[in-house]
Amino acid sequence: MEPIILAIDTSTEACSVALGLPDATLCRYEVEPRKHTELTLPMVQALLQEADISLQSLQAIAFVRGPGAFTGLRIAAGIVQGLAYGLDLPVISVSSLAAMAHRAYREQGWQAVHAAIDARMGEVYWGSYRVQGWGQLELCGREVVCQPSGVLEAAGLSTEMLQDEVWGGCGTGWVHEPVLHTQVPRVQAVWDDCYPHGTDVIALAKTAWQRGELISAQNAQPVYLRDNVVQVKAAGKA
């Protein structure tokens, strides 16, 4: 029987919580950039009530590790750590870029996706994925943060590697669409307000569960990609 997994995402402007059951996925999703803290736990409670189960019925907790907004990543990681410690549950860590790519596959039918999040400061968080099936993605190259004009080199890609498929582009990083089109070939469509969605986090988390890709609550840490984020934030508080 498939596990019961709770998924939490606060990595971008959207806040999403999902409950993966053996025969269904329940989800709450709102685009509310400044309300993640007040929305997340009530969403969790609402889903548990809808499914008529308790926290003790969970087998794992999944969260979107990033990249994304610093504060949002800390919110999800903190909530998940607290729940996982208290319930003695394993954690599943999911990339925000992978979740977006899977959503583009689920809602748009795209088989190859360049996911990009606006990282501010003239940069994007970037990940290129080929879809192998429901909940199964292949990362092409690596996830990076870089200037839009340098995504191919930074991500370890080449135009030759990307020419066999027709690609879609998703995410707020496509605000830099004119520059990105000079970098990546054969992009047929762009969905620039695509954010991670709990339904897709559950899909990827179930695959991770089957593969045994579980971590402890202690290791449920955000992935920022930008090495100086923590130091900059700390300096700002001094």
XYZ file of C-alpha atoms in Angstrom:
238
model
C 0.000 0.000 0.000
C 1.219 3.501 -0.780
C 2.267 5.668 2.166
C 0.326 8.611 3.557
C 2.521 11.673 3.029
C 2.017 15.280 4.065
C 3.706 17.841 1.774
C 4.443 21.496 2.536
C 5.701 24.216 0.195
C 6.345 27.878 0.989
C 9.293 28.417 -1.346
C 7.757 31.036 -3.661
C 4.809 33.438 -3.740
C 2.489 30.425 -3.505
C 1.733 28.501 -0.330
C 0.678 24.898 -0.801
C -0.033 21.930 1.449
C -1.024 18.494 0.176
C -1.933 15.134 1.628
C -1.041 12.090 -0.406
C -3.357 9.179 0.373
C -3.196 5.688 -1.145
C -6.036 6.476 -3.554
C -6.091 10.297 -3.802
C -4.233 13.550 -3.259
C -5.873 16.394 -1.357
C -4.440 19.881 -1.684
C -4.731 23.488 -0.571
C -3.018 26.170 -2.687
C -3.006 29.961 -2.427
C -0.819 32.646 -3.965
C -0.289 34.859 -0.911
C 3.359 35.979 -0.727
C 3.251 37.430 2.802
C 0.894 35.006 4.534
C 2.788 31.712 4.492
C 3.230 31.593 8.260
C -0.459 32.104 9.020
C -1.736 29.877 6.202
C 0.381 26.736 6.451
C -0.714 25.049 9.680
C -4.429 25.794 9.153
C -4.079 24.218 5.704
C -2.543 21.124 7.308
C -5.388 20.886 9.808
C -8.021 21.353 7.100
C -6.594 18.534 4.993
C -6.398 16.151 7.951
C -10.021 16.916 8.776
C -11.080 16.418 5.161
C -9.343 13.036 5.065
C -10.625 12.199 8.570
C -7.183 11.172 9.788
C -4.720 12.393 12.431
C -1.055 13.340 12.213
C -0.261 9.943 13.682
C -1.490 8.326 10.446
C 1.348 9.857 8.430
C 4.283 7.785 7.208
C 6.434 10.705 6.024
C 6.511 14.467 5.579
C 7.740 16.080 2.367
C 8.827 19.668 1.924
C 10.107 21.861 -0.862
C 13.725 22.568 0.028
C 14.316 25.330 -2.528
C 15.689 27.167 -4.247
C 13.415 30.094 -3.579
C 12.696 32.895 -1.138
C 14.923 32.778 1.947
C 12.136 33.430 4.453
C 9.738 31.024 2.771
C 12.275 28.207 2.751
C 12.915 28.680 6.455
C 9.177 28.579 7.219
C 8.648 25.195 5.547
C 11.840 23.688 6.950
C 10.974 24.822 10.469
C 7.427 23.452 10.366
C 8.538 20.148 8.854
C 11.357 19.709 11.338
C 8.982 20.323 14.240
C 6.387 17.880 12.967
C 8.910 15.207 11.982
C 10.708 15.374 15.340
C 7.453 15.230 17.260
C 6.043 12.333 15.243
C 9.369 10.542 14.692
C 8.842 10.526 10.930
C 11.251 10.533 7.979
C 11.392 13.542 5.698
C 11.435 13.749 1.907
C 13.161 16.741 0.335
C 11.870 17.988 -3.051
C 13.315 20.635 -5.356
C 11.096 23.634 -6.097
C 12.298 23.613 -9.706
C 11.470 19.923 -10.068
C 7.999 20.492 -8.608
C 7.393 23.285 -11.116
C 8.597 21.144 -14.009
C 6.272 18.334 -12.933
C 3.365 20.759 -12.685
C 4.071 21.936 -16.238
C 3.948 18.284 -17.305
C 0.726 17.641 -15.369
C -1.143 20.742 -16.510
C 0.427 21.524 -19.897
C 1.578 18.078 -21.033
C 5.170 19.245 -21.551
C 7.732 16.440 -21.667
C 10.796 18.688 -21.385
C 10.800 21.765 -19.159
C 13.165 24.606 -18.322
C 12.068 25.735 -14.836
C 13.245 29.148 -13.693
C 12.536 31.270 -10.612
C 13.368 34.967 -10.486
C 16.230 35.159 -7.973
C 16.357 38.981 -7.994
C 19.662 40.797 -8.389
C 19.509 40.068 -12.123
C 19.721 36.294 -11.627
C 17.533 33.204 -11.977
C 17.328 29.859 -10.228
C 17.428 27.350 -13.081
C 16.795 23.653 -13.671
C 16.147 21.744 -16.923
C 14.141 18.525 -16.706
C 12.985 15.717 -18.946
C 9.843 13.932 -17.793
C 10.066 10.146 -17.651
C 6.605 9.528 -16.223
C 4.311 10.512 -13.373
C 6.501 11.558 -10.454
C 9.688 10.825 -12.413
C 11.978 13.541 -13.702
C 15.515 13.522 -15.065
C 17.596 16.605 -14.254
C 19.666 17.724 -17.226
C 22.925 19.228 -16.071
C 22.506 20.788 -12.634
C 20.377 23.299 -10.758
C 22.074 26.686 -10.495
C 21.639 30.354 -9.729
C 23.128 32.579 -12.399
C 22.530 35.454 -14.785
C 19.984 34.639 -17.521
C 22.662 35.147 -20.158
C 24.757 32.344 -18.682
C 22.356 29.498 -17.928
C 23.800 27.041 -20.453
C 27.346 27.250 -19.125
C 26.361 27.482 -15.462
C 23.984 24.507 -15.650
C 26.461 22.373 -17.594
C 24.287 22.247 -20.709
C 24.830 22.725 -24.429
C 22.489 23.504 -27.293
C 23.278 20.056 -28.734
C 22.027 18.372 -25.539
C 18.677 20.172 -25.800
C 17.909 19.914 -29.512
C 16.110 16.563 -29.576
C 12.987 17.781 -27.726
C 10.585 20.670 -27.924
C 10.820 22.465 -24.564
C 8.503 24.525 -22.410
C 9.585 27.237 -20.005
C 7.910 27.759 -16.635
C 8.305 30.017 -13.648
C 8.869 33.643 -12.732
C 12.442 33.542 -14.014
C 10.985 33.743 -17.501
C 10.512 37.451 -16.899
C 13.909 37.376 -18.633
C 12.370 35.577 -21.623
C 14.144 37.503 -24.427
C 17.573 36.712 -22.976
C 16.697 33.113 -22.118
C 15.522 32.458 -25.676
C 19.055 33.247 -26.840
C 20.352 30.577 -24.459
C 17.971 27.629 -24.859
C 16.639 26.454 -28.237
C 13.243 25.110 -29.213
C 11.155 26.638 -26.412
C 7.618 26.471 -27.785
C 5.699 28.070 -24.908
C 6.253 29.858 -21.605
C 4.157 29.703 -18.424
C 5.647 32.496 -16.339
C 3.321 32.398 -13.311
C 3.850 28.701 -12.600
C 4.701 27.979 -8.954
C 5.274 24.692 -7.108
C 2.017 22.903 -6.281
C 1.435 20.367 -3.534
C -0.020 17.811 -5.950
C 3.307 17.631 -7.741
C 5.313 17.600 -4.523
C 3.330 14.508 -3.502
C 3.961 12.854 -6.885
C 7.719 13.374 -6.568
C 7.691 12.440 -2.875
C 6.016 9.101 -3.574
C 8.735 8.259 -6.091
C 11.373 9.252 -3.541
C 9.670 7.025 -0.960
C 9.781 4.055 -3.325
C 13.481 4.679 -3.905
C 14.207 4.957 -0.186
C 15.315 8.597 -0.521
C 14.440 9.591 3.031
C 16.264 11.926 5.402
C 16.031 12.696 9.108
C 14.307 15.759 10.529
C 17.736 17.131 11.455
C 18.774 17.073 7.796
C 15.628 18.797 6.525
C 17.474 21.950 5.513
C 16.788 24.542 2.797
C 18.862 24.592 -0.375
C 19.535 28.184 -1.372
C 22.014 27.639 -4.249
C 23.292 31.157 -3.560
C 26.172 30.566 -1.135
C 26.142 34.010 0.455
C 22.444 34.133 1.397
C 22.919 33.200 5.051
C 25.888 35.532 5.514
C 24.044 38.444 3.892
C 20.961 37.918 6.034
C 23.068 37.618 9.183
C 24.931 40.803 8.340
C 21.635 42.608 7.795
C 20.556 41.733 11.335
C 23.737 42.915 12.972
